[in-house]
Amino acid sequence: MSIDLPESAVPPPTGPGESASAPSRRTFIATSAVVGGAVVAGGTFLAVPDEATAEGASPSSRVSLTVNGTRRTVTVDNRTSLLDLLREHLGLTGSKKGCNAGACGACTVLVDGHRVNSCLTLAVRLEDAEVTTVEGLAEGDRLHPLQQAFIDEDAFQCGYCTPGQIVSGVGCIQEGHTGSPEEIREWMSGNICRCGCYVKIVRAVEQTAGRK
């Protein structure tokens, strides 16, 4: 590739102590000022590929997992979170994107029976995992006991955190952390309710645990 430089940018002739084969510092600075996307190497200008070309397409993978009892196989970008897989690829929008940093619990789901923040969980790491979202708790038209308890106790206001609260409460009950209101509050502390319905949420979990 040949590049014509304006006279003002043409480097001065090499002196007695300068090598003709390698560009001097002055040569590099002069030519770089004119050719922004080129690099001097051994007296030859090499075009530098732009960032998008260098990176190429984002790597993706196929992942197979069971979601609410149904086997699903999806090809996703390796950076895709479980939350985005559920919402954007599978249309399960019950799990909410609150802080997207694992601090509020609105995205809580069960993975192999354990509570996780789906916004911090990479989907590609869940090969053969079993995922349960709030949509998978009810049996047809019959609500899960904790879903019904939230209605009975009026344990929500705006409702945005409610799916995560219910899924976390189910996990809390399954783990056996319902010995007292204090224990429930401790093990549900990762789920934030900005409306302040904590007292009624604890009552709903107590009510459901008592029926177990």
GROMACS .gro file of C-alpha atoms in nm:
model
  212
    1MET     CA    1   0.000   0.000   0.000
    2SER     CA    2   0.154   0.335  -0.103
    3ILE     CA    3   0.078   0.657   0.080
    4ASP     CA    4   0.167   1.003  -0.052
    5LEU     CA    5   0.265   1.239   0.224
    6PRO     CA    6   0.248   1.620   0.197
    7GLU     CA    7   0.582   1.794   0.184
    8SER     CA    8   0.546   1.920   0.539
    9ALA     CA    9   0.513   1.563   0.666
   10VAL     CA   10   0.799   1.412   0.464
   11PRO     CA   11   1.075   1.314   0.709
   12PRO     CA   12   1.416   1.470   0.664
   13PRO     CA   13   1.695   1.266   0.504
   14THR     CA   14   1.872   1.028   0.734
   15GLY     CA   15   2.193   1.148   0.884
   16PRO     CA   16   2.522   0.964   0.908
   17GLY     CA   17   2.424   0.800   1.235
   18GLU     CA   18   2.070   0.700   1.134
   19SER     CA   19   1.977   0.368   0.980
   20ALA     CA   20   1.800   0.376   0.644
   21SER     CA   21   1.623   0.045   0.708
   22ALA     CA   22   1.442   0.138   1.033
   23PRO     CA   23   1.233   0.453   1.078
   24SER     CA   24   1.360   0.713   1.320
   25ARG     CA   25   1.149   0.855   1.599
   26ARG     CA   26   1.094   1.170   1.390
   27THR     CA   27   0.986   0.957   1.094
   28PHE     CA   28   0.734   0.766   1.303
   29ILE     CA   29   0.584   1.082   1.456
   30ALA     CA   30   0.560   1.258   1.119
   31THR     CA   31   0.395   0.970   0.940
   32SER     CA   32   0.164   0.881   1.230
   33ALA     CA   33   0.027   1.234   1.231
   34VAL     CA   34  -0.079   1.196   0.867
   35VAL     CA   35  -0.178   0.828   0.861
   36GLY     CA   36  -0.394   0.772   1.171
   37GLY     CA   37  -0.474   0.408   1.104
   38ALA     CA   38  -0.130   0.289   0.994
   39VAL     CA   39   0.179   0.162   1.170
   40VAL     CA   40   0.539   0.188   1.046
   41ALA     CA   41   0.723  -0.142   1.062
   42GLY     CA   42   1.058  -0.190   0.894
   43GLY     CA   43   0.992   0.104   0.663
   44THR     CA   44   0.654  -0.040   0.553
   45PHE     CA   45   0.312   0.098   0.640
   46LEU     CA   46   0.076  -0.166   0.781
   47ALA     CA   47  -0.293  -0.091   0.805
   48VAL     CA   48  -0.435  -0.149   1.152
   49PRO     CA   49  -0.774  -0.329   1.141
   50ASP     CA   50  -1.049  -0.147   1.324
   51GLU     CA   51  -1.168  -0.284   1.657
   52ALA     CA   52  -1.482  -0.452   1.525
   53THR     CA   53  -1.284  -0.645   1.261
   54ALA     CA   54  -1.017  -0.748   1.513
   55GLU     CA   55  -1.269  -0.880   1.761
   56GLY     CA   56  -1.498  -1.048   1.512
   57ALA     CA   57  -1.828  -1.196   1.615
   58SER     CA   58  -1.890  -1.259   1.984
   59PRO     CA   59  -1.843  -1.627   2.077
   60SER     CA   60  -2.163  -1.819   2.136
   61SER     CA   61  -2.254  -2.163   2.269
   62ARG     CA   62  -2.546  -2.402   2.276
   63VAL     CA   63  -2.684  -2.476   2.619
   64SER     CA   64  -2.946  -2.734   2.709
   65LEU     CA   65  -3.133  -2.704   3.036
   66THR     CA   66  -3.471  -2.782   3.185
   67VAL     CA   67  -3.684  -2.476   3.261
   68ASN     CA   68  -4.005  -2.528   3.456
   69GLY     CA   69  -4.011  -2.895   3.357
   70THR     CA   70  -3.950  -2.839   2.984
   71ARG     CA   71  -3.621  -2.921   2.814
   72ARG     CA   72  -3.487  -2.619   2.622
   73THR     CA   73  -3.184  -2.587   2.395
   74VAL     CA   74  -3.073  -2.236   2.302
   75THR     CA   75  -2.770  -2.081   2.132
   76VAL     CA   76  -2.660  -1.771   2.320
   77ASP     CA   77  -2.372  -1.528   2.341
   78ASN     CA   78  -2.131  -1.661   2.604
   79ARG     CA   79  -2.184  -1.343   2.808
   80THR     CA   80  -2.561  -1.391   2.835
   81SER     CA   81  -2.694  -1.407   3.189
   82LEU     CA   82  -2.955  -1.660   3.295
   83LEU     CA   83  -3.192  -1.366   3.349
   84ASP     CA   84  -3.156  -1.250   2.989
   85LEU     CA   85  -3.187  -1.607   2.863
   86LEU     CA   86  -3.518  -1.642   3.047
   87ARG     CA   87  -3.657  -1.302   2.952
   88GLU     CA   88  -3.519  -1.242   2.602
   89HIS     CA   89  -3.490  -1.595   2.462
   90LEU     CA   90  -3.764  -1.791   2.640
   91GLY     CA   91  -4.019  -1.517   2.703
   92LEU     CA   92  -4.035  -1.584   3.078
   93THR     CA   93  -4.060  -1.228   3.206
   94GLY     CA   94  -4.171  -1.310   3.559
   95SER     CA   95  -3.813  -1.280   3.683
   96LYS     CA   96  -3.746  -0.907   3.700
   97LYS     CA   97  -3.435  -0.709   3.616
   98GLY     CA   98  -3.397  -0.476   3.911
   99CYS     CA   99  -3.041  -0.372   3.993
  100ASN     CA  100  -2.878  -0.619   3.749
  101ALA     CA  101  -2.596  -0.644   4.003
  102GLY     CA  102  -2.715  -0.914   4.245
  103ALA     CA  103  -2.815  -0.669   4.516
  104CYS     CA  104  -3.196  -0.664   4.510
  105GLY     CA  105  -3.309  -1.024   4.452
  106ALA     CA  106  -3.584  -0.935   4.202
  107CYS     CA  107  -3.437  -1.189   3.958
  108THR     CA  108  -3.420  -1.482   4.205
  109VAL     CA  109  -3.480  -1.827   4.054
  110LEU     CA  110  -3.409  -2.181   4.167
  111VAL     CA  111  -3.128  -2.371   3.997
  112ASP     CA  112  -3.121  -2.738   4.094
  113GLY     CA  113  -3.329  -2.640   4.396
  114HIS     CA  114  -3.097  -2.363   4.515
  115ARG     CA  115  -3.171  -1.990   4.510
  116VAL     CA  116  -2.954  -1.785   4.272
  117ASN     CA  117  -2.949  -1.432   4.139
  118SER     CA  118  -3.009  -1.501   3.772
  119CYS     CA  119  -2.861  -1.166   3.668
  120LEU     CA  120  -2.518  -1.282   3.794
  121THR     CA  121  -2.540  -1.638   3.661
  122LEU     CA  122  -2.397  -1.714   3.316
  123ALA     CA  123  -2.639  -1.920   3.110
  124VAL     CA  124  -2.362  -2.124   2.944
  125ARG     CA  125  -2.262  -2.265   3.284
  126LEU     CA  126  -2.601  -2.430   3.333
  127GLU     CA  127  -2.577  -2.725   3.097
  128ASP     CA  128  -2.825  -2.993   3.214
  129ALA     CA  129  -2.939  -2.775   3.507
  130GLU     CA  130  -3.299  -2.758   3.627
  131VAL     CA  131  -3.430  -2.405   3.655
  132THR     CA  132  -3.755  -2.304   3.825
  133THR     CA  133  -3.896  -1.954   3.781
  134VAL     CA  134  -4.206  -1.799   3.933
  135GLU     CA  135  -4.401  -1.916   3.627
  136GLY     CA  136  -4.318  -2.276   3.713
  137LEU     CA  137  -4.447  -2.275   4.072
  138ALA     CA  138  -4.819  -2.303   4.002
  139GLU     CA  139  -4.982  -2.623   3.881
  140GLY     CA  140  -5.213  -2.510   3.606
  141ASP     CA  141  -5.467  -2.274   3.762
  142ARG     CA  142  -5.374  -2.385   4.111
  143LEU     CA  143  -5.136  -2.140   4.276
  144HIS     CA  144  -4.837  -2.251   4.478
  145PRO     CA  145  -4.920  -2.226   4.852
  146LEU     CA  146  -4.677  -1.936   4.892
  147GLN     CA  147  -4.832  -1.750   4.600
  148GLN     CA  148  -5.169  -1.789   4.767
  149ALA     CA  149  -5.025  -1.682   5.103
  150PHE     CA  150  -4.892  -1.360   4.946
  151ILE     CA  151  -5.248  -1.285   4.836
  152ASP     CA  152  -5.395  -1.379   5.174
  153GLU     CA  153  -5.147  -1.164   5.365
  154ASP     CA  154  -5.147  -0.880   5.110
  155ALA     CA  155  -4.769  -0.917   5.103
  156PHE     CA  156  -4.700  -0.684   4.811
  157GLN     CA  157  -4.764  -0.332   4.695
  158CYS     CA  158  -4.609  -0.233   4.360
  159GLY     CA  159  -4.541  -0.601   4.292
  160TYR     CA  160  -4.208  -0.559   4.112
  161CYS     CA  161  -4.007  -0.755   4.369
  162THR     CA  162  -4.286  -1.008   4.431
  163PRO     CA  163  -4.174  -1.284   4.187
  164GLY     CA  164  -3.824  -1.285   4.338
  165GLN     CA  165  -3.964  -1.271   4.691
  166ILE     CA  166  -4.192  -1.570   4.626
  167VAL     CA  167  -3.922  -1.783   4.461
  168SER     CA  168  -3.679  -1.695   4.740
  169GLY     CA  169  -3.945  -1.778   4.998
  170VAL     CA  170  -4.000  -2.119   4.837
  171GLY     CA  171  -3.627  -2.181   4.856
  172CYS     CA  172  -3.617  -2.063   5.216
  173ILE     CA  173  -3.893  -2.310   5.310
  174GLN     CA  174  -3.726  -2.597   5.124
  175GLU     CA  175  -3.398  -2.523   5.301
  176GLY     CA  176  -3.570  -2.534   5.639
  177HIS     CA  177  -3.489  -2.177   5.741
  178THR     CA  178  -3.830  -2.093   5.881
  179GLY     CA  179  -3.787  -2.162   6.254
  180SER     CA  180  -3.876  -1.808   6.355
  181PRO     CA  181  -3.959  -1.469   6.202
  182GLU     CA  182  -3.601  -1.364   6.275
  183GLU     CA  183  -3.462  -1.664   6.087
  184ILE     CA  184  -3.690  -1.597   5.790
  185ARG     CA  185  -3.583  -1.233   5.778
  186GLU     CA  186  -3.217  -1.337   5.790
  187TRP     CA  187  -3.249  -1.589   5.506
  188MET     CA  188  -3.468  -1.358   5.298
  189SER     CA  189  -3.243  -1.056   5.350
  190GLY     CA  190  -3.112  -1.072   4.993
  191ASN     CA  191  -3.454  -0.974   4.860
  192ILE     CA  192  -3.529  -0.602   4.878
  193CYS     CA  193  -3.885  -0.461   4.893
  194ARG     CA  194  -3.875  -0.088   4.832
  195CYS     CA  195  -4.241  -0.062   4.938
  196GLY     CA  196  -4.156  -0.201   5.283
  197CYS     CA  197  -4.388  -0.503   5.292
  198TYR     CA  198  -4.142  -0.711   5.493
  199VAL     CA  199  -4.376  -0.787   5.785
  200LYS     CA  200  -4.641  -0.932   5.557
  201ILE     CA  201  -4.383  -1.118   5.346
  202VAL     CA  202  -4.253  -1.290   5.660
  203ARG     CA  203  -4.610  -1.378   5.760
  204ALA     CA  204  -4.674  -1.531   5.418
  205VAL     CA  205  -4.363  -1.747   5.445
  206GLU     CA  206  -4.458  -1.849   5.801
  207GLN     CA  207  -4.810  -1.935   5.688
  208THR     CA  208  -4.683  -2.156   5.406
  209ALA     CA  209  -4.415  -2.322   5.616
  210GLY     CA  210  -4.675  -2.404   5.881
  211ARG     CA  211  -4.882  -2.595   5.627
  212LYS     CA  212  -4.590  -2.801   5.502
   0.00000   0.00000   0.00000
